[in-house]
Coordinates of C-alpha atoms in Angstrom, one line a residue:
M1 CA 52.1 -45.4 -10.0
E2 CA 50.8 -46.1 -6.5
G3 CA 52.2 -42.8 -5.3
R4 CA 50.5 -40.9 -8.0
I5 CA 47.1 -42.5 -7.2
L6 CA 47.5 -41.7 -3.5
T7 CA 48.5 -38.1 -4.4
L8 CA 45.4 -37.8 -6.7
V9 CA 43.1 -39.2 -4.0
F10 CA 44.6 -36.9 -1.4
S11 CA 44.2 -33.9 -3.7
I12 CA 40.5 -34.7 -4.3
V13 CA 39.8 -35.1 -0.6
M14 CA 41.5 -31.8 0.2
V15 CA 39.7 -29.7 -2.4
P16 CA 37.1 -27.6 -0.5
L17 CA 33.5 -28.1 -1.7
V18 CA 32.2 -25.0 -3.6
R19 CA 28.5 -24.4 -3.3
S20 CA 26.8 -24.3 -6.7
G21 CA 24.3 -21.5 -6.4
A22 CA 21.5 -21.0 -4.0
V23 CA 20.2 -24.0 -2.1
V24 CA 16.8 -25.5 -2.9
I25 CA 14.3 -24.7 -0.2
D26 CA 11.2 -26.7 0.5
Q27 CA 8.9 -27.4 3.5
G28 CA 11.1 -30.2 4.6
N29 CA 14.3 -28.2 5.1
L30 CA 13.1 -24.6 5.6
E31 CA 12.9 -24.9 9.4
T32 CA 16.4 -26.3 9.6
F33 CA 18.0 -23.4 7.8
K34 CA 15.9 -20.9 9.8
L35 CA 17.4 -22.5 13.0
E36 CA 21.0 -22.8 11.7
K37 CA 21.5 -19.5 9.9
E38 CA 21.2 -16.0 11.2
I39 CA 20.1 -14.8 7.7
V40 CA 18.2 -16.7 5.0
V41 CA 17.7 -14.8 1.8
L42 CA 14.9 -16.5 -0.2
N43 CA 14.1 -16.1 -3.9
F44 CA 10.5 -17.2 -4.8
Y45 CA 10.3 -17.9 -8.5
A46 CA 8.6 -19.8 -11.3
D47 CA 10.5 -21.3 -14.2
W48 CA 8.0 -19.9 -16.7
C49 CA 8.5 -16.3 -15.5
R50 CA 11.0 -14.5 -17.7
Y51 CA 12.0 -12.2 -14.8
S52 CA 12.7 -15.2 -12.6
S53 CA 14.8 -16.7 -15.4
A54 CA 16.8 -13.5 -15.7
L55 CA 17.4 -13.3 -11.9
K56 CA 18.4 -17.0 -11.5
P57 CA 22.1 -16.8 -12.5
I58 CA 22.6 -13.5 -10.7
F59 CA 21.1 -14.9 -7.5
D60 CA 23.2 -18.0 -7.7
E61 CA 26.4 -16.0 -8.2
A62 CA 25.5 -13.9 -5.2
A63 CA 24.8 -17.1 -3.2
N64 CA 28.2 -18.4 -4.0
Q65 CA 29.9 -15.2 -3.0
I66 CA 28.1 -15.0 0.4
H67 CA 28.9 -18.6 1.0
T68 CA 32.6 -17.8 0.8
E69 CA 32.3 -14.8 3.1
S70 CA 30.0 -15.9 6.0
S71 CA 28.7 -19.1 7.5
K72 CA 25.9 -17.1 9.1
A73 CA 24.0 -16.4 5.9
I74 CA 22.6 -18.5 3.1
F75 CA 20.7 -17.8 -0.2
G76 CA 17.8 -20.2 -0.9
K77 CA 15.5 -20.6 -3.8
V78 CA 11.9 -21.7 -3.7
D79 CA 10.2 -23.1 -6.8
C80 CA 6.6 -21.9 -6.3
E81 CA 5.2 -24.3 -8.9
A82 CA 6.5 -27.2 -6.8
Q83 CA 6.0 -25.6 -3.4
K84 CA 2.6 -23.9 -3.7
T85 CA 1.6 -24.3 -0.1
L86 CA 4.9 -22.7 1.1
C87 CA 4.6 -19.8 -1.4
Q88 CA 0.9 -19.1 -1.1
N89 CA -0.1 -20.0 2.4
I90 CA 3.0 -19.3 4.4
F91 CA 4.8 -16.5 2.5
H92 CA 1.8 -15.1 0.6
I93 CA 3.7 -14.6 -2.6
N94 CA 1.7 -12.7 -5.2
K95 CA 4.4 -11.9 -7.8
Y96 CA 7.6 -13.5 -9.3
P97 CA 10.3 -13.1 -8.5
T98 CA 10.0 -12.1 -4.9
I99 CA 13.0 -11.9 -2.5
K100 CA 12.2 -12.1 1.2
I101 CA 14.5 -12.5 4.2
V102 CA 14.3 -14.6 7.3
R103 CA 16.3 -13.1 10.2
N104 CA 16.9 -15.2 13.3
G105 CA 14.0 -17.5 12.3
E106 CA 11.6 -14.6 11.8
V107 CA 10.2 -13.6 8.4
M108 CA 10.8 -9.9 7.9
R109 CA 7.9 -7.7 6.8
K110 CA 9.9 -5.9 4.2
E111 CA 11.1 -7.6 1.1
Y112 CA 14.1 -6.8 -1.0
R113 CA 13.2 -4.3 -3.7
G114 CA 16.7 -3.1 -4.7
K115 CA 18.8 -3.6 -7.9
R116 CA 18.9 -7.1 -9.2
S117 CA 22.7 -7.4 -9.5
V118 CA 25.3 -9.6 -7.7
D119 CA 26.9 -6.7 -5.9
S120 CA 23.6 -5.3 -4.7
L121 CA 22.3 -8.6 -3.4
V122 CA 25.6 -9.4 -1.7
Q123 CA 25.7 -6.0 0.0
Y124 CA 22.1 -6.5 1.1
A125 CA 23.1 -9.7 2.8
R126 CA 26.1 -8.1 4.4
D127 CA 23.9 -5.2 5.7
Q128 CA 21.5 -7.8 7.3
L129 CA 24.4 -9.4 9.2
K130 CA 25.5 -6.1 10.8
D131 CA 24.8 -5.6 14.5
P132 CA 21.5 -3.7 14.7
V133 CA 22.5 -1.9 17.9
E134 CA 25.1 0.9 17.7
I135 CA 26.8 1.4 21.1
L136 CA 28.0 5.0 21.8
P137 CA 29.6 6.5 24.9
S138 CA 27.1 9.3 25.6
F139 CA 23.5 10.4 25.1
A140 CA 24.8 13.6 23.4
L141 CA 26.4 11.6 20.6
I142 CA 23.2 9.5 20.2
F143 CA 21.0 12.6 20.0
D144 CA 23.4 14.1 17.3
K145 CA 22.6 11.1 15.1
I146 CA 18.8 11.3 15.5
K147 CA 17.9 13.8 12.8
N148 CA 15.0 14.5 10.4
N149 CA 12.3 11.9 10.8
M150 CA 14.4 9.2 12.3
K151 CA 12.8 6.9 14.9
A152 CA 15.2 5.6 17.5
A153 CA 15.1 3.3 20.5
I154 CA 17.7 4.2 23.1
G155 CA 18.8 1.7 25.8
Q156 CA 21.1 2.1 28.8
F157 CA 22.6 -1.0 30.3
Y158 CA 25.2 -1.9 32.8
S159 CA 26.7 -4.5 30.4
N160 CA 26.3 -5.7 26.9
T161 CA 26.2 -9.2 28.2
S162 CA 23.2 -8.5 30.5
E163 CA 19.9 -10.2 30.0
E164 CA 18.2 -6.8 29.4
Y165 CA 20.7 -5.9 26.6
S166 CA 20.1 -9.4 25.1
V167 CA 16.4 -8.7 24.9
F168 CA 17.0 -5.2 23.5
E169 CA 19.3 -6.7 20.8
K170 CA 16.7 -9.4 19.8
V171 CA 14.0 -6.8 19.4
A172 CA 16.4 -4.7 17.4
V173 CA 16.9 -7.6 15.0
S174 CA 13.2 -7.7 14.4
L175 CA 12.6 -4.0 14.0
K176 CA 15.8 -2.8 12.4
D177 CA 14.0 -2.0 9.2
D178 CA 11.7 0.4 11.0
C179 CA 13.8 2.0 13.8
H180 CA 17.4 2.8 14.7
F181 CA 18.7 1.3 17.9
F182 CA 21.4 2.9 20.1
A183 CA 22.8 1.8 23.4
I184 CA 25.0 3.2 26.2
I185 CA 26.9 0.9 28.6
N186 CA 27.1 2.3 32.1
E187 CA 27.8 -0.1 34.9
D188 CA 26.6 2.4 37.5
R189 CA 23.1 2.8 36.0
N190 CA 20.0 0.7 36.0
P191 CA 18.6 -0.5 32.7
M192 CA 16.4 2.0 30.9
I193 CA 14.8 2.1 27.5
S194 CA 13.3 5.1 25.7
F195 CA 12.0 6.0 22.3
R196 CA 12.8 9.3 20.5
E197 CA 11.5 10.9 17.3
N198 CA 12.2 14.4 16.1
G199 CA 9.5 16.8 17.2
V200 CA 7.9 14.2 19.5
P201 CA 8.6 14.1 23.3
D202 CA 10.6 11.1 24.5
A203 CA 8.6 8.1 25.6
Q204 CA 9.9 5.8 28.5
F205 CA 9.4 2.1 28.6
T206 CA 8.0 0.9 31.9
G207 CA 7.8 -2.5 33.5
N208 CA 9.9 -5.6 33.3
I209 CA 12.1 -5.7 30.1
S210 CA 10.8 -8.8 28.4
Q211 CA 11.1 -9.5 24.7
E212 CA 7.3 -9.8 24.1
K213 CA 6.5 -6.6 26.0
L214 CA 9.3 -4.5 24.6
K215 CA 8.7 -5.7 21.0
T216 CA 5.0 -4.8 21.3
W217 CA 5.8 -1.4 22.8
L218 CA 8.4 -0.5 20.2
S219 CA 6.4 -1.9 17.3
E220 CA 3.7 0.7 18.0
K221 CA 6.3 3.4 18.0
C222 CA 8.4 2.2 15.1
R223 CA 5.5 1.1 12.9
P224 CA 3.0 4.0 13.5
L225 CA -0.7 3.8 12.7
V226 CA -0.3 6.8 10.4
R227 CA 2.5 6.7 7.9
E228 CA 4.0 9.1 5.4
I229 CA 3.9 7.9 1.8
T230 CA 6.7 8.8 -0.7
F231 CA 7.6 7.7 -4.2
E232 CA 10.3 5.6 -2.5
N233 CA 8.0 3.5 -0.3
G234 CA 4.9 3.7 -2.4
E235 CA 5.3 0.3 -4.0
E236 CA 5.7 -1.4 -0.7
M237 CA 2.7 0.4 0.9
T238 CA 0.4 -0.2 -2.1
E239 CA 1.3 -3.9 -2.2
E240 CA -0.2 -4.3 1.3
G241 CA -3.5 -4.3 -0.6
L242 CA -5.4 -2.0 1.8
P243 CA -7.4 1.1 0.9
F244 CA -5.8 4.4 1.8
L245 CA -7.3 7.1 4.0
I246 CA -4.9 9.8 2.8
L247 CA -4.3 13.3 4.0
F248 CA -2.8 15.6 1.4
Y249 CA -1.1 18.4 3.3
N250 CA 0.7 21.6 2.5
P251 CA 4.4 21.1 3.4
E252 CA 4.6 24.6 4.6
H253 CA 1.8 23.9 7.2
T254 CA 2.5 20.5 8.6
E255 CA 0.7 20.9 11.9
I256 CA -2.5 19.4 10.4
K257 CA -0.6 16.0 10.3
Q258 CA -0.6 15.9 14.0
V259 CA -4.4 16.7 14.1
F260 CA -5.0 13.8 11.6
R261 CA -2.9 11.4 13.7
E262 CA -4.9 12.3 16.8
R263 CA -8.2 11.9 15.1
V264 CA -7.2 8.5 13.6
H265 CA -6.0 7.2 17.0
E266 CA -9.2 8.4 18.7
E267 CA -11.7 7.1 16.1
L268 CA -10.1 4.6 13.8
N269 CA -7.6 2.5 15.7
H270 CA -9.9 -0.5 15.3
E271 CA -9.6 -0.2 11.5
K272 CA -5.9 -1.1 11.6
G273 CA -5.5 -4.0 9.3
S274 CA -8.3 -3.0 7.0
I275 CA -7.3 0.6 6.1
N276 CA -3.9 2.2 5.7
F277 CA -3.8 5.7 7.2
V278 CA -1.4 7.9 5.1
T279 CA -0.1 11.4 4.9
A280 CA 1.2 12.8 1.6
D281 CA 3.0 16.0 0.6
G282 CA 0.4 17.7 -1.5
F283 CA 3.1 19.4 -3.6
R284 CA 4.9 16.2 -4.4
F285 CA 1.7 14.4 -5.1
A286 CA 0.1 17.2 -7.1
H287 CA -1.0 14.7 -9.8
P288 CA -3.3 12.6 -7.6
L289 CA -4.7 15.9 -6.3
S290 CA -5.6 17.1 -9.8
H291 CA -7.1 13.7 -10.5
I292 CA -9.8 14.4 -7.8
G293 CA -10.3 18.0 -9.0
K294 CA -8.1 19.6 -6.3
A295 CA -5.1 21.9 -6.5
K296 CA -2.4 23.1 -4.1
K297 CA -4.6 26.0 -3.0
D298 CA -7.2 23.5 -1.7
L299 CA -4.8 21.9 0.7
P300 CA -5.4 20.2 3.1
V301 CA -7.5 17.6 1.4
L302 CA -8.7 14.2 2.9
A303 CA -9.6 11.4 0.5
I304 CA -10.0 7.6 0.3
D305 CA -8.3 5.7 -2.4
S306 CA -9.8 2.2 -2.6
F307 CA -7.4 1.2 -5.3
K308 CA -10.3 1.3 -7.7
H309 CA -11.8 4.7 -7.1
M310 CA -11.1 7.8 -5.1
Y311 CA -13.5 9.7 -2.8
V312 CA -13.0 13.1 -1.2
L313 CA -14.3 14.1 2.2
P314 CA -16.6 17.0 1.0
N315 CA -16.0 19.3 4.0
F316 CA -12.4 19.0 5.3
E317 CA -13.4 20.8 8.6
D318 CA -15.4 17.6 9.4
I319 CA -12.1 16.1 10.5
H320 CA -12.6 18.1 13.8
V321 CA -16.1 16.7 14.3
P322 CA -16.2 13.5 16.4
G323 CA -17.6 10.6 14.5
K324 CA -17.1 12.1 11.0
L325 CA -14.0 10.2 10.1
K326 CA -15.5 6.9 11.3
A327 CA -18.7 7.6 9.3
F328 CA -16.5 8.3 6.2
I329 CA -14.8 4.9 6.5
D330 CA -18.1 3.1 7.3
D331 CA -19.5 4.6 4.1
L332 CA -16.6 3.1 2.2
H333 CA -17.2 -0.4 3.7
S334 CA -20.9 -0.3 3.1
G335 CA -20.6 0.9 -0.5
K336 CA -22.5 4.1 0.3
L337 CA -19.7 6.3 -1.2
H338 CA -20.0 4.6 -4.5
R339 CA -23.8 4.7 -4.5
Q340 CA -23.8 8.4 -3.5
F341 CA -21.6 9.2 -6.4
H342 CA -24.0 7.6 -8.8
G343 CA -27.0 9.2 -7.1
A344 CA -28.4 5.7 -6.5
P345 CA -30.9 5.1 -3.7
E346 CA -29.9 3.6 -0.4
P347 CA -31.0 0.0 0.2
E348 CA -34.5 -0.1 1.7
H349 CA -35.1 -1.5 5.2
K350 CA -37.9 -3.8 6.0
H351 CA -39.8 -1.3 8.1
Q352 CA -39.8 1.3 5.3
Q353 CA -42.9 1.7 3.0
P354 CA -42.3 0.6 -0.6
R355 CA -41.5 3.5 -2.8
D356 CA -43.2 4.6 -6.0
P357 CA -41.1 3.2 -8.9
R358 CA -41.3 6.7 -10.5
D359 CA -39.5 8.1 -7.4
T360 CA -36.8 5.5 -7.6
Q361 CA -36.3 6.2 -11.3
K362 CA -35.8 9.9 -10.5
Q363 CA -33.2 9.1 -7.7
V364 CA -30.9 7.0 -9.9
Q365 CA -30.3 9.9 -12.2
P366 CA -26.8 11.4 -11.8
P367 CA -26.7 14.6 -9.7
E368 CA -27.1 17.8 -11.7
D369 CA -23.7 19.2 -10.7
K370 CA -21.8 16.2 -12.1
P371 CA -19.9 16.8 -15.3
A372 CA -21.5 15.4 -18.4
G373 CA -20.5 11.8 -19.1
S374 CA -19.0 11.4 -15.6
N375 CA -20.6 8.2 -14.4
Q376 CA -17.7 6.9 -12.3
P377 CA -15.7 8.2 -9.3
P378 CA -12.2 9.3 -10.2
E379 CA -10.0 6.2 -10.7
S380 CA -7.3 5.3 -8.2
T381 CA -3.9 6.9 -8.9
F382 CA -2.0 5.3 -6.1
K383 CA -2.5 1.9 -7.6
K384 CA 0.0 3.0 -10.2
L385 CA 2.7 2.8 -7.5
Q386 CA 2.1 -0.9 -7.2
P387 CA 4.9 -3.4 -8.4
A388 CA 5.6 -2.7 -12.1
K389 CA 4.8 -5.3 -14.7
S390 CA 8.2 -4.5 -16.3
R391 CA 9.9 -6.1 -13.2
Y392 CA 7.5 -8.7 -12.0
T393 CA 5.0 -11.3 -13.2
L394 CA 1.9 -10.4 -11.2
L395 CA -0.3 -13.3 -10.1
H396 CA -3.5 -11.3 -9.3
H397 CA -4.6 -8.8 -11.9
D398 CA -8.0 -7.9 -10.5
E399 CA -8.3 -4.4 -8.9
L400 CA -8.6 -4.3 -5.1

């Protein structure tokens, strides 16, 4: 009998502990996991959300599978009803469920938007654990890999254990969603880092290779001020919540895109963070064009989508006139575009003489060339690319 008891106790002790689903994350343990794990995949949920309830068993199963594969990654779940400060103030969650990733202690800008299946979530975690830097023996092989619109950072180092390579690798971890990173190890050469994009001359990094300086430099290259919108990235871009200044271009005449980039950099760089500057293939996005009364023959077309209404720059050639783009954006911020559409008068300044009420009454009438019954600017079409209500419980329903 004693032997059986000892055998039973020994068996219990020797049985490995199996994790039961994702770990519960709160403000008290988040920092610990960020420090201990290379990858933390976080599911922000609410028990009353039906999409959260559907995801829960799938996410738990994926968590168990990753737990058996790697000690570098962990799946965590955050109850946003219990952890409101964590969800709202730190991670800025605006829909349930939302899946975000923390990589080497840093919250990544892009969230997971893939298929909600065990296999897809597990593969996503595996991909995050891959080395972000691909080491190749020659520049020729690297250049062969940089095709289409790929953005690439290329580093040359005398060793993959050098301090410069370590800095390059850390920056690659932060920016791997936006750029590809390649390296050559050549013990006879000094460290060198460059950036390459198809159709754009190579740019060389200068100065001491520090993490802060290199990340700032590459962020500007990998995350450009002007971005291309597609149906694939539309949800992500619209969820940023910023109005679009959007260039619809003819895909057979793309040179205007470079003109647009130059004008934005010259006049509107200070608007970064309040406006998203976007280019769109006017053939693929023919529906938004028709929504503002334009067709393929009218390309290129420049418009603002405020996510409530759309406004067209009346004369496209104004893009070449210094100050015109800035004035277009200023008119959006001031409300002038909306007032002009309605034919409403501009606000009076103190130094102006009072107007005759009869004049004001005349000015508020809609312009004669406006279609009958048209008393609103065209509604936003790009807001329809926002997260779908068939996949998420949206927390803010007001238009932006």
